[in-house]
Structures are given as structure tokens and as C-alpha cells.
Amino acid sequence: MPDESTLRKNYLEDIYKDTLTKIREHIKDGPIWVSIDETTDVEGRYIANAVIGKLDSDADVDSKPFLLNCEVLEKCNHSTISRFFDASMHILWPSGVLNEKVLLFLSDAAPNMVKAGQSIQVFYPKIIHVTCIAHALHRVAETVRSLFNDVDSLISSVKKVFLKAPSRIKMLKDLYPDLCLPPEPILTRWGTWLEAAQYYYENYNKIKNVLSHLEDEAVAIDTAKSLFEKPNLRNDLAFISDNCVFLAQAITQLEFQNVRLTENVSNVKKVIEKVEGIPGSKGDLIRSKLVEVLSKNKGWETICQISDIISGTEVTSEHRVPFTTNEITSFSKAPITSVDVERSFSRYKSILRPDRRHFTFQHLKFHVVANNFEELNSLAGTLLTPIGTTVFQGLKAEDADAGVNGLVEYRIIKGEPHPEERLQVADGSDHFAINLPHQGQITVNKALDYEKTQRYLLTVIATNFGHLS
């Protein structure tokens, strides 16, 4: 068997070229959507990824995303993004770019992306630029967070109380065995702050009681206890639960792949209607933010018009869009978020492990593009995993005690995926179970669907007669 270096030098480029051939065979003459984003990797390089998918008039055909290109940018501005976009199209169509077959450009709402969207319209005359709707709703959710300082402080303080504190976790589990650990929201995980606020609303008295049993002299504990004494805290949590948590649910829905455009647009319109109903001065500020982010999204109105036409809404002069009938119907499963390109960066960062820092970037690019394609196309027959399936067995923890005192039990607790993997990894505490705690056999507790979640994080605690092992 050749060593890793030999395989990389002699075979990786061929695998990459074969991957591009398969992508071209799938896309053919389009039409297509393109999603681009950039990040900074651990080496300090500006990395841009381009993900594409075919727009198909057959609503039963899924629009599979493919990572087409991954490059280092000298700078990150609208000019380099525009050139990267055009270079990616030349990779897809090396014999001649089909400019009029590029119909949709998705990105975040960063100024350089907005300006790049305007620049590429000169060469791609039919393209419409839509900035990520999920990110737009996240910005509205951040406005909600800024309006409730006490709730924000509570979430932050209680997170610190239980962070790497097994004795405190044990106290919570002793008092309420079925209660999940408090969430640890991360700002880059869209909507998680609202989910945390909902948790405290539902478990207000339980968490307050747990804190009352903690006698540690810790700043986080004292802060959390004092916040629970504030009379308006529960009212604030109730306001968020009744009027704002739906934003987190809407963001999650938008992150699903291959949802019909009409369904996604309908869900966003429902969000707009719900925001219109939020009462008081806080509701005014939340509405103002939503109006701001949507009004700046120049392609959103066109997407709504296309959705209305596909759904059979009565056509008026306001519904004139720059596409033929076939092109309009090809938007049947067009995405309205940049989630797919975000996922590609999660894979990029997982591939760029410490032992791979010596990769040339060309080899890294070959690896990332091929890896993304194979991960997407190795799912046939494995998308759904039934309840009861054993996914792991042989957990092993040892205790110095002998006999019964050394008997180890295993249980799954709530965990938090790494922030860089938030779009690809989910906590699996509700989806998996250890039904025989002494054997350490992990089984599926809820049906798994790869289309919705690609990877789960499991956090397992080993104890001997109630003590952490």
C-alpha cells in the first residue's frame, strides 16, 4: 500500500478531476444557482468557496448542492469575489461559460458581497442576487436579544455555572433527572439564544431551585440568583416565548435542503405576519429591524414574485420577472439561504486538521472538493435510520474500586457542538439512548434523517453508584 504522501501526489488530482466531470455531467447546461462565501482559516488565509446547484423545472427533482471551487483570495473585497465567481463558472463550463444560464446568486449581506452581486450582473444579465434569508432572521433575533439585558445576563451566567462543573451537573440531575442541562447558546449558531430563553421560561422554577441548592461562592452563581429575584425576569421570558421564539423555528426550517420555494417563501411571509403582531415598543423595534433587512435584500421581491407565479397566484403587472416560463418553473426548489456554502466551510475546517497543515493549498482544494462530493453522493439508501438501531457498543470506563462499588453506569447528557460546526452537527441527547446503562450500548431513540442533520454530538458520562468516574 503506497504511503499517504504518494497517494496524494499521484492520485488526488485525478480524483478531483473525476469529481469535476461528475459535477459537469449533473449540471450540464443548467440553469443553475450559485452560492459564495468567504472565511479566514487557521493559517490566516482568505478562503472563498463556491457551491452550485441545478435549477430544475421538475419539482420532484432535488437541487443537489456541489462544492465547485475553493480558492485563496489575495484580499477580500467585491473585486476579488467577482473574479472568483467568474473563475468558478469557467471551471464548470470550460468550453465557454453559459452566462444566461446563471439565474440565482446567494450570499450573506456583507457589503462586499452586495457590491459583488451588482458587479457580476454586467456579465450575467439574468442573475438575481438574494442575500441569505436565514441570516436576515438571525439579525432580527439579535435585536430581540439586545432588548432583554436581564435575560441575556441570566443565560450567560447559568451557562458559566454548569460549564465544566460535574458536581453542579450532578446536583441538577439529582433534583431533576429528566431535565436537560441548560443550553449553551453561541451567537454564530442562529436562533440558539431564543431557544435558550424558551428553556428558562419552561423550567424557571426548576433552575431557580437548583441554584438555591448550590452553596459555592462563585460570581456566576451569585449573579444568576440575583437575576431570579428580579420581578420582571419572568415577564420578559414570557414575552420572548409568546412573541419571538418562532424566529428560531423559522431559521431551522430555512436550513433544510430541497424544500419547495413556495413553502419557504410562505414560511417567511408567516414570520412577517407574526412580527407585525408583536405588541408594544419592543415590537416596533423588532418590526423595524425586519423591514430594514428585507428592504436591503434587492432580490427578495423577485423571489416572492416567482413564488407567486409558481403557486398560481393571480398575475398582475407587478409580477413581471426577467425570465421565461421554463426559467420561472426551474425555481421550484431554489434555495433562499447560503446554508450550503456555510456547511462546506465546516467540512473544510474539519479536513484542515493539525496533521494536515503541511498540505499545499492545491492538494487541500482537491481534497475538499472531492470530499464534499463523495459525502453528498454516498447517501443512497442510508438517509433514514430506524429507531432501535445500535450505532455504537463497547463504551469502556474503568474504576479503581472492586466488585459492586466499581460497577460503572453510562448516561447521555446534553452537549454543545463546536461553533464552527453549528450548521452540520447537532446535539444528539434526544435522538440516542443507552437503555442498558451498565453495557454502554448506544441505540437510536428518534428517527434520524440525514437530509435534516448530517452529524450528531454525543456526550456520555460514566458514574459508579452516582459518582463521576
Short mmCIF file of C-alpha atoms in Angstrom, two decimals:
data_model
loop_
_atom_site.label_atom_id
_atom_site.label_comp_id
_atom_site.label_asym_id
_atom_site.label_seq_id
_atom_site.Cartn_x
_atom_site.Cartn_y
_atom_site.Cartn_z
CA MET A 1 0.00 0.00 0.00
CA PRO A 2 1.55 3.37 -1.01
CA ASP A 3 2.03 5.85 1.81
CA GLU A 4 -0.24 8.88 2.24
CA SER A 5 2.14 11.29 0.53
CA THR A 6 2.41 9.08 -2.56
CA LEU A 7 -1.35 8.69 -2.79
CA ARG A 8 -1.82 12.44 -2.51
CA LYS A 9 0.76 13.28 -5.17
CA ASN A 10 -0.19 10.59 -7.68
CA TYR A 11 -3.95 10.13 -7.29
CA LEU A 12 -5.60 13.10 -5.58
CA GLU A 13 -5.62 15.32 -8.67
CA ASP A 14 -7.19 12.53 -10.74
CA ILE A 15 -9.92 12.11 -8.12
CA TYR A 16 -10.50 15.88 -8.16
CA LYS A 17 -10.77 15.93 -11.97
CA ASP A 18 -13.14 12.98 -11.89
CA THR A 19 -15.28 14.84 -9.34
CA LEU A 20 -15.49 17.89 -11.60
CA THR A 21 -16.50 15.66 -14.51
CA LYS A 22 -19.35 14.20 -12.44
CA ILE A 23 -20.49 17.69 -11.42
CA ARG A 24 -20.48 18.85 -15.05
CA GLU A 25 -22.44 15.75 -16.11
CA HIS A 26 -25.07 16.52 -13.50
CA ILE A 27 -25.33 20.26 -14.20
CA LYS A 28 -24.98 20.05 -17.99
CA ASP A 29 -26.31 23.30 -19.49
CA GLY A 30 -28.08 24.42 -16.33
CA PRO A 31 -29.76 26.65 -15.39
CA ILE A 32 -28.01 26.97 -12.03
CA TRP A 33 -27.85 28.78 -8.71
CA VAL A 34 -24.53 29.82 -7.16
CA SER A 35 -23.71 30.49 -3.51
CA ILE A 36 -20.42 32.08 -2.43
CA ASP A 37 -18.98 32.94 0.95
CA GLU A 38 -15.57 33.60 2.41
CA THR A 39 -13.83 32.90 5.70
CA THR A 40 -10.40 33.08 7.29
CA ASP A 41 -8.81 29.70 8.05
CA VAL A 42 -6.35 28.79 10.82
CA GLU A 43 -3.45 29.74 8.56
CA GLY A 44 -4.79 33.30 8.21
CA ARG A 45 -5.76 32.86 4.56
CA TYR A 46 -8.88 34.37 2.99
CA ILE A 47 -10.74 31.33 1.67
CA ALA A 48 -13.67 31.54 -0.75
CA ASN A 49 -15.97 28.62 -1.55
CA ALA A 50 -18.42 28.40 -4.44
CA VAL A 51 -21.32 25.96 -4.16
CA ILE A 52 -23.64 25.40 -7.11
CA GLY A 53 -26.85 23.51 -7.82
CA LYS A 54 -29.04 22.87 -10.82
CA LEU A 55 -32.39 24.61 -11.11
CA ASP A 56 -34.91 22.09 -12.44
CA SER A 57 -38.48 22.68 -13.57
CA ASP A 58 -39.40 19.21 -12.28
CA ALA A 59 -40.48 19.86 -8.69
CA ASP A 60 -39.80 16.21 -7.81
CA VAL A 61 -36.09 16.57 -8.63
CA ASP A 62 -33.92 17.72 -5.73
CA SER A 63 -31.42 20.53 -6.28
CA LYS A 64 -28.22 18.90 -5.02
CA PRO A 65 -25.51 21.32 -3.88
CA PHE A 66 -21.96 20.75 -5.12
CA LEU A 67 -18.80 22.46 -3.93
CA LEU A 68 -17.32 23.54 -7.24
CA ASN A 69 -14.39 25.74 -6.25
CA CYS A 70 -12.24 26.61 -3.25
CA GLU A 71 -9.56 29.28 -3.57
CA VAL A 72 -7.33 31.63 -1.59
CA LEU A 73 -8.15 35.30 -2.13
CA GLU A 74 -5.38 37.87 -2.03
CA LYS A 75 -7.84 40.28 -0.42
CA CYS A 76 -11.48 40.01 0.48
CA ASN A 77 -13.40 42.69 -1.41
CA HIS A 78 -16.06 42.90 -4.09
CA SER A 79 -13.48 42.75 -6.88
CA THR A 80 -11.84 39.50 -5.73
CA ILE A 81 -15.25 37.94 -5.05
CA SER A 82 -16.43 38.88 -8.56
CA ARG A 83 -13.32 37.38 -10.16
CA PHE A 84 -13.71 34.23 -8.05
CA PHE A 85 -17.33 33.93 -9.18
CA ASP A 86 -16.33 34.18 -12.85
CA ALA A 87 -13.40 31.76 -12.43
CA SER A 88 -15.77 29.23 -10.87
CA MET A 89 -18.11 29.45 -13.85
CA HIS A 90 -15.17 28.77 -16.17
CA ILE A 91 -14.40 25.63 -14.14
CA LEU A 92 -17.99 24.46 -14.61
CA TRP A 93 -18.13 25.28 -18.32
CA PRO A 94 -14.50 25.20 -19.60
CA SER A 95 -15.58 25.31 -23.25
CA GLY A 96 -17.49 28.54 -22.76
CA VAL A 97 -19.46 29.98 -19.89
CA LEU A 98 -23.24 29.92 -20.35
CA ASN A 99 -23.76 33.35 -18.86
CA GLU A 100 -27.54 33.43 -19.32
CA LYS A 101 -27.92 30.10 -17.52
CA VAL A 102 -26.76 31.53 -14.20
CA LEU A 103 -30.02 32.73 -12.68
CA LEU A 104 -29.54 32.99 -8.91
CA PHE A 105 -26.69 34.20 -6.68
CA LEU A 106 -26.88 33.59 -2.92
CA SER A 107 -24.59 35.14 -0.30
CA ASP A 108 -24.63 36.84 3.05
CA ALA A 109 -25.45 40.55 3.30
CA ALA A 110 -21.87 41.78 3.77
CA PRO A 111 -21.19 44.99 1.80
CA ASN A 112 -18.51 43.32 -0.35
CA MET A 113 -20.97 40.58 -1.34
CA VAL A 114 -23.72 43.08 -2.15
CA LYS A 115 -21.33 45.07 -4.34
CA ALA A 116 -20.04 41.88 -5.98
CA GLY A 117 -23.64 40.94 -6.78
CA GLN A 118 -24.04 44.24 -8.60
CA SER A 119 -20.75 43.80 -10.49
CA ILE A 120 -21.41 40.31 -11.86
CA GLN A 121 -24.79 41.36 -13.28
CA VAL A 122 -22.86 43.05 -16.09
CA PHE A 123 -21.66 39.65 -17.35
CA TYR A 124 -24.55 37.53 -16.11
CA PRO A 125 -27.56 39.55 -17.28
CA LYS A 126 -30.31 37.27 -15.91
CA ILE A 127 -28.89 36.73 -12.45
CA ILE A 128 -30.74 37.89 -9.35
CA HIS A 129 -28.90 38.33 -6.06
CA VAL A 130 -30.62 37.16 -2.86
CA THR A 131 -28.91 37.59 0.49
CA CYS A 132 -29.45 34.75 2.97
CA ILE A 133 -32.93 34.92 4.49
CA ALA A 134 -31.95 32.74 7.46
CA HIS A 135 -29.20 35.20 8.33
CA ALA A 136 -31.69 38.07 7.98
CA LEU A 137 -33.96 36.44 10.57
CA HIS A 138 -30.94 35.87 12.80
CA ARG A 139 -30.25 39.60 12.73
CA VAL A 140 -33.84 40.17 13.86
CA ALA A 141 -33.29 37.63 16.64
CA GLU A 142 -30.18 39.56 17.70
CA THR A 143 -32.34 42.67 18.00
CA VAL A 144 -34.58 40.71 20.37
CA ARG A 145 -31.56 39.75 22.46
CA SER A 146 -30.43 43.37 22.71
CA LEU A 147 -33.83 44.35 24.16
CA PHE A 148 -33.67 41.97 27.13
CA ASN A 149 -30.48 42.55 29.09
CA ASP A 150 -31.56 40.62 32.19
CA VAL A 151 -32.48 37.54 30.16
CA ASP A 152 -29.19 37.78 28.30
CA SER A 153 -27.28 38.01 31.59
CA LEU A 154 -29.22 35.04 33.00
CA ILE A 155 -28.42 32.84 30.02
CA SER A 156 -24.75 33.82 30.17
CA SER A 157 -24.45 33.37 33.95
CA VAL A 158 -26.16 29.98 34.17
CA LYS A 159 -24.09 28.76 31.24
CA LYS A 160 -20.97 29.54 33.31
CA VAL A 161 -22.45 27.87 36.41
CA PHE A 162 -22.58 24.45 34.76
CA LEU A 163 -19.58 24.77 32.44
CA LYS A 164 -17.05 22.05 33.33
CA ALA A 165 -18.69 21.66 36.75
CA PRO A 166 -19.59 17.96 37.24
CA SER A 167 -20.66 18.40 40.88
CA ARG A 168 -23.18 21.08 39.89
CA ILE A 169 -24.41 18.97 36.99
CA LYS A 170 -24.89 16.09 39.43
CA MET A 171 -26.92 18.37 41.71
CA LEU A 172 -29.22 19.26 38.81
CA LYS A 173 -29.61 15.61 37.79
CA ASP A 174 -30.25 14.51 41.39
CA LEU A 175 -33.04 17.07 41.75
CA TYR A 176 -34.49 16.69 38.25
CA PRO A 177 -33.26 13.51 36.48
CA ASP A 178 -35.26 14.23 33.32
CA LEU A 179 -34.22 17.86 32.99
CA CYS A 180 -31.72 18.65 30.23
CA LEU A 181 -28.72 20.78 31.09
CA PRO A 182 -29.19 24.49 30.41
CA PRO A 183 -28.43 25.38 26.77
CA GLU A 184 -25.13 26.99 25.86
CA PRO A 185 -26.13 29.32 23.03
CA ILE A 186 -23.47 30.60 20.67
CA LEU A 187 -24.07 33.82 18.77
CA THR A 188 -22.92 32.27 15.50
CA ARG A 189 -25.49 29.47 15.93
CA TRP A 190 -28.51 31.25 14.56
CA GLY A 191 -31.54 31.23 16.83
CA THR A 192 -29.94 29.40 19.77
CA TRP A 193 -30.29 32.38 22.14
CA LEU A 194 -34.06 32.34 21.63
CA GLU A 195 -34.15 28.59 22.25
CA ALA A 196 -32.24 29.17 25.50
CA ALA A 197 -34.76 31.82 26.58
CA GLN A 198 -37.56 29.34 25.91
CA TYR A 199 -35.77 26.75 28.08
CA TYR A 200 -35.65 29.15 31.04
CA TYR A 201 -39.29 30.09 30.56
CA GLU A 202 -40.33 26.43 30.65
CA ASN A 203 -38.00 25.48 33.53
CA TYR A 204 -37.97 28.71 35.51
CA ASN A 205 -38.78 27.25 38.94
CA LYS A 206 -36.55 24.18 38.46
CA ILE A 207 -33.42 26.14 37.58
CA LYS A 208 -34.13 28.63 40.37
CA ASN A 209 -34.40 25.73 42.82
CA VAL A 210 -31.18 24.10 41.59
CA LEU A 211 -29.32 27.38 42.09
CA SER A 212 -30.70 27.67 45.63
CA HIS A 213 -29.02 24.32 46.45
CA LEU A 214 -25.62 25.49 45.20
CA GLU A 215 -23.57 26.96 48.02
CA ASP A 216 -20.38 27.66 46.06
CA GLU A 217 -19.04 31.17 46.36
CA ALA A 218 -18.92 31.80 42.65
CA VAL A 219 -19.69 35.05 40.85
CA ALA A 220 -21.79 33.30 38.18
CA ILE A 221 -23.98 31.62 40.83
CA ASP A 222 -24.48 34.88 42.76
CA THR A 223 -25.32 36.74 39.56
CA ALA A 224 -27.84 34.11 38.44
CA LYS A 225 -29.51 34.03 41.89
CA SER A 226 -29.84 37.82 41.94
CA LEU A 227 -31.37 37.82 38.46
CA PHE A 228 -34.03 35.33 39.55
CA GLU A 229 -35.02 37.80 42.27
CA LYS A 230 -35.87 40.49 39.72
CA PRO A 231 -39.67 40.74 39.36
CA ASN A 232 -39.63 41.44 35.61
CA LEU A 233 -37.44 38.49 34.62
CA ARG A 234 -40.29 36.00 34.30
CA ASN A 235 -42.40 38.53 32.39
CA ASP A 236 -39.54 39.11 29.94
CA LEU A 237 -39.15 35.36 29.40
CA ALA A 238 -42.90 35.06 28.81
CA PHE A 239 -42.81 37.89 26.26
CA ILE A 240 -39.98 36.19 24.35
CA SER A 241 -41.74 32.82 24.48
CA ASP A 242 -45.06 34.20 23.26
CA ASN A 243 -43.76 36.63 20.64
CA CYS A 244 -40.24 35.76 19.46
CA VAL A 245 -39.29 32.07 19.73
CA PHE A 246 -40.95 31.38 16.36
CA LEU A 247 -37.97 33.16 14.77
CA ALA A 248 -35.66 30.32 15.86
CA GLN A 249 -38.09 27.76 14.50
CA ALA A 250 -38.29 29.62 11.17
CA ILE A 251 -34.50 29.73 10.89
CA THR A 252 -34.32 25.96 11.43
CA GLN A 253 -36.94 25.37 8.73
CA LEU A 254 -35.00 27.50 6.26
CA GLU A 255 -31.84 25.45 6.86
CA PHE A 256 -33.45 22.30 5.43
CA GLN A 257 -32.40 21.30 1.92
CA ASN A 258 -34.66 20.74 -1.09
CA VAL A 259 -37.74 22.46 0.27
CA ARG A 260 -40.08 23.90 -2.36
CA LEU A 261 -39.57 27.61 -2.96
CA THR A 262 -43.27 28.28 -2.43
CA GLU A 263 -43.10 26.64 1.01
CA ASN A 264 -40.03 28.61 2.08
CA VAL A 265 -41.48 31.91 0.90
CA SER A 266 -44.78 31.10 2.60
CA ASN A 267 -42.96 30.43 5.87
CA VAL A 268 -41.12 33.75 5.65
CA LYS A 269 -44.37 35.58 4.96
CA LYS A 270 -45.85 33.94 8.07
CA VAL A 271 -42.87 35.26 10.05
CA ILE A 272 -43.59 38.76 8.73
CA GLU A 273 -47.22 38.43 9.80
CA LYS A 274 -46.25 37.26 13.29
CA VAL A 275 -43.74 40.07 13.70
CA GLU A 276 -46.49 42.52 12.75
CA GLY A 277 -48.43 41.25 15.75
CA ILE A 278 -45.70 41.72 18.38
CA PRO A 279 -47.06 44.30 20.83
CA GLY A 280 -45.56 47.39 22.41
CA SER A 281 -42.45 49.46 21.83
CA LYS A 282 -40.28 46.35 21.69
CA GLY A 283 -42.48 45.06 18.89
CA ASP A 284 -41.93 48.33 16.99
CA LEU A 285 -38.14 47.89 17.20
CA ILE A 286 -38.30 44.25 16.10
CA ARG A 287 -40.57 45.14 13.15
CA SER A 288 -38.25 47.98 12.17
CA LYS A 289 -35.28 45.59 12.03
CA LEU A 290 -37.16 43.06 9.91
CA VAL A 291 -38.25 45.76 7.46
CA GLU A 292 -34.66 47.02 7.29
CA VAL A 293 -33.04 43.66 6.47
CA LEU A 294 -35.67 42.68 3.89
CA SER A 295 -35.72 46.07 2.16
CA LYS A 296 -31.96 45.85 1.61
CA ASN A 297 -32.35 42.40 0.04
CA LYS A 298 -32.97 43.51 -3.54
CA GLY A 299 -33.59 40.02 -4.92
CA TRP A 300 -36.15 39.04 -2.29
CA GLU A 301 -39.03 40.82 -4.03
CA THR A 302 -38.28 38.99 -7.29
CA ILE A 303 -38.13 35.65 -5.47
CA CYS A 304 -41.54 36.38 -3.93
CA GLN A 305 -42.94 37.19 -7.37
CA ILE A 306 -41.55 33.94 -8.81
CA SER A 307 -43.05 32.01 -5.90
CA ASP A 308 -46.46 33.62 -6.51
CA ILE A 309 -46.36 32.67 -10.18
CA ILE A 310 -45.37 29.05 -9.41
CA SER A 311 -48.13 28.75 -6.80
CA GLY A 312 -50.74 30.06 -9.22
CA THR A 313 -51.37 33.40 -7.60
CA GLU A 314 -53.14 35.80 -9.94
CA VAL A 315 -50.54 37.52 -12.12
CA THR A 316 -50.51 41.31 -12.26
CA SER A 317 -48.21 43.81 -13.92
CA GLU A 318 -46.19 43.87 -10.70
CA HIS A 319 -45.22 40.23 -11.27
CA ARG A 320 -43.07 40.84 -14.33
CA VAL A 321 -39.80 38.99 -13.83
CA PRO A 322 -36.85 38.77 -16.26
CA PHE A 323 -37.29 35.06 -17.00
CA THR A 324 -39.03 32.79 -19.47
CA THR A 325 -41.79 30.45 -18.31
CA ASN A 326 -39.37 27.49 -18.20
CA GLU A 327 -36.85 29.51 -16.23
CA ILE A 328 -39.51 30.55 -13.71
CA THR A 329 -40.62 26.95 -13.13
CA SER A 330 -36.96 25.92 -12.69
CA PHE A 331 -37.02 27.86 -9.40
CA SER A 332 -39.39 25.27 -7.89
CA LYS A 333 -36.73 24.15 -5.36
CA ALA A 334 -34.40 27.12 -5.50
CA PRO A 335 -32.74 27.83 -2.12
CA ILE A 336 -33.09 31.20 -0.39
CA THR A 337 -30.25 30.78 2.11
CA SER A 338 -26.46 30.41 1.93
CA VAL A 339 -26.52 27.48 4.37
CA ASP A 340 -24.96 25.05 1.88
CA VAL A 341 -21.80 27.09 1.47
CA GLU A 342 -21.64 27.51 5.27
CA ARG A 343 -21.70 23.73 5.57
CA SER A 344 -18.84 23.46 3.08
CA PHE A 345 -16.66 25.58 5.39
CA SER A 346 -17.41 23.25 8.28
CA ARG A 347 -16.06 20.40 6.19
CA TYR A 348 -13.09 22.49 5.07
CA LYS A 349 -12.10 23.19 8.67
CA SER A 350 -12.54 19.58 9.72
CA ILE A 351 -10.27 18.47 6.88
CA LEU A 352 -7.60 21.05 7.75
CA ARG A 353 -6.54 19.16 10.86
CA PRO A 354 -3.24 19.95 12.62
CA ASP A 355 -1.55 16.98 10.92
CA ARG A 356 -2.55 18.33 7.50
CA ARG A 357 -1.16 21.85 7.82
CA HIS A 358 1.73 20.87 5.56
CA PHE A 359 -0.68 20.32 2.65
CA THR A 360 -0.12 22.60 -0.31
CA PHE A 361 -3.31 24.59 -0.84
CA GLN A 362 -3.77 22.92 -4.22
CA HIS A 363 -3.86 19.49 -2.57
CA LEU A 364 -6.17 20.84 0.13
CA LYS A 365 -8.51 22.19 -2.55
CA PHE A 366 -8.53 18.84 -4.38
CA HIS A 367 -9.31 17.05 -1.10
CA VAL A 368 -12.10 19.45 -0.04
CA VAL A 369 -13.92 19.43 -3.40
CA ALA A 370 -13.72 15.64 -3.75
CA ASN A 371 -14.66 15.08 -0.10
CA ASN A 372 -17.77 17.28 -0.34
CA PHE A 373 -18.93 15.48 -3.48
CA GLU A 374 -18.43 11.99 -2.06
CA GLU A 375 -20.12 12.90 1.24
CA LEU A 376 -23.16 14.17 -0.64
CA ASN A 377 -23.40 11.24 -3.03
CA SER A 378 -22.80 8.33 -0.62
CA LEU A 379 -26.24 8.66 0.97
CA ALA A 380 -28.34 6.36 -1.20
CA GLY A 381 -30.34 4.00 0.96
CA THR A 382 -28.98 5.46 4.23
CA LEU A 383 -30.90 8.70 4.66
CA LEU A 384 -33.23 7.34 7.34
CA THR A 385 -32.04 5.30 10.31
CA PRO A 386 -34.84 3.48 12.17
CA ILE A 387 -35.46 3.67 15.92
CA GLY A 388 -33.76 0.90 17.88
CA THR A 389 -30.70 0.64 15.61
CA THR A 390 -27.48 0.06 17.56
CA VAL A 391 -24.94 2.66 16.43
CA PHE A 392 -22.19 2.03 18.98
CA GLN A 393 -21.29 -0.56 21.58
CA GLY A 394 -18.33 -1.18 23.80
CA LEU A 395 -18.12 2.03 25.83
CA LYS A 396 -15.36 1.44 28.38
CA ALA A 397 -14.63 3.31 31.60
CA GLU A 398 -12.65 1.79 34.46
CA ASP A 399 -12.95 2.39 38.20
CA ALA A 400 -10.36 1.57 40.85
CA ASP A 401 -12.99 0.11 43.18
CA ALA A 402 -13.59 -3.63 43.14
CA GLY A 403 -16.86 -5.55 42.98
CA VAL A 404 -20.19 -3.74 43.07
CA ASN A 405 -18.53 -0.45 44.04
CA GLY A 406 -16.65 -0.50 40.75
CA LEU A 407 -19.73 -1.06 38.61
CA VAL A 408 -19.92 1.73 36.00
CA GLU A 409 -23.10 3.17 34.56
CA TYR A 410 -23.28 5.27 31.39
CA ARG A 411 -25.76 8.00 30.51
CA ILE A 412 -26.09 10.56 27.75
CA ILE A 413 -26.29 14.25 28.67
CA LYS A 414 -26.93 17.34 26.61
CA GLY A 415 -23.84 18.65 24.80
CA GLU A 416 -22.89 21.58 22.60
CA PRO A 417 -21.25 21.14 19.15
CA HIS A 418 -18.23 23.26 18.29
CA PRO A 419 -19.35 26.70 17.00
CA GLU A 420 -17.60 26.18 13.66
CA GLU A 421 -19.74 23.09 13.04
CA ARG A 422 -23.10 24.54 14.11
CA LEU A 423 -24.73 24.01 10.70
CA GLN A 424 -23.57 20.42 10.34
CA VAL A 425 -23.57 18.99 13.86
CA ALA A 426 -26.45 18.80 16.36
CA ASP A 427 -26.69 17.68 19.95
CA GLY A 428 -27.84 14.05 19.96
CA SER A 429 -29.02 13.69 23.57
CA ASP A 430 -32.67 13.38 22.49
CA HIS A 431 -32.01 11.16 19.47
CA PHE A 432 -29.91 8.44 21.12
CA ALA A 433 -30.27 6.38 24.29
CA ILE A 434 -28.36 3.94 26.49
CA ASN A 435 -31.12 1.54 27.53
CA LEU A 436 -28.77 -0.80 29.39
CA PRO A 437 -26.65 1.63 31.42
CA HIS A 438 -24.07 -0.96 32.52
CA GLN A 439 -23.36 -2.19 28.99
CA GLY A 440 -22.73 1.12 27.23
CA GLN A 441 -24.67 0.23 24.08
CA ILE A 442 -25.95 3.31 22.23
CA THR A 443 -29.15 2.96 20.21
CA VAL A 444 -31.30 5.29 18.11
CA ASN A 445 -34.09 6.83 20.19
CA LYS A 446 -35.66 9.00 17.47
CA ALA A 447 -35.65 8.51 13.72
CA LEU A 448 -32.56 10.05 12.08
CA ASP A 449 -32.86 11.91 8.78
CA TYR A 450 -29.61 12.79 7.01
CA GLU A 451 -31.35 15.43 4.90
CA LYS A 452 -32.00 17.38 8.10
CA THR A 453 -28.93 16.59 10.22
CA GLN A 454 -25.67 15.13 8.94
CA ARG A 455 -23.83 14.59 12.25
CA TYR A 456 -24.65 14.38 15.95
CA LEU A 457 -22.56 15.07 19.02
CA LEU A 458 -23.00 12.64 21.93
CA THR A 459 -21.75 13.48 25.42
CA VAL A 460 -21.63 10.42 27.70
CA ILE A 461 -20.98 10.50 31.46
CA ALA A 462 -19.73 7.41 33.32
CA THR A 463 -20.60 7.04 37.03
CA ASN A 464 -20.18 4.40 39.71
CA PHE A 465 -23.14 4.40 42.04
CA GLY A 466 -23.88 8.07 41.34
CA HIS A 467 -20.30 9.39 41.44
CA LEU A 468 -18.45 10.61 38.35
CA SER A 469 -15.90 8.00 37.32
#
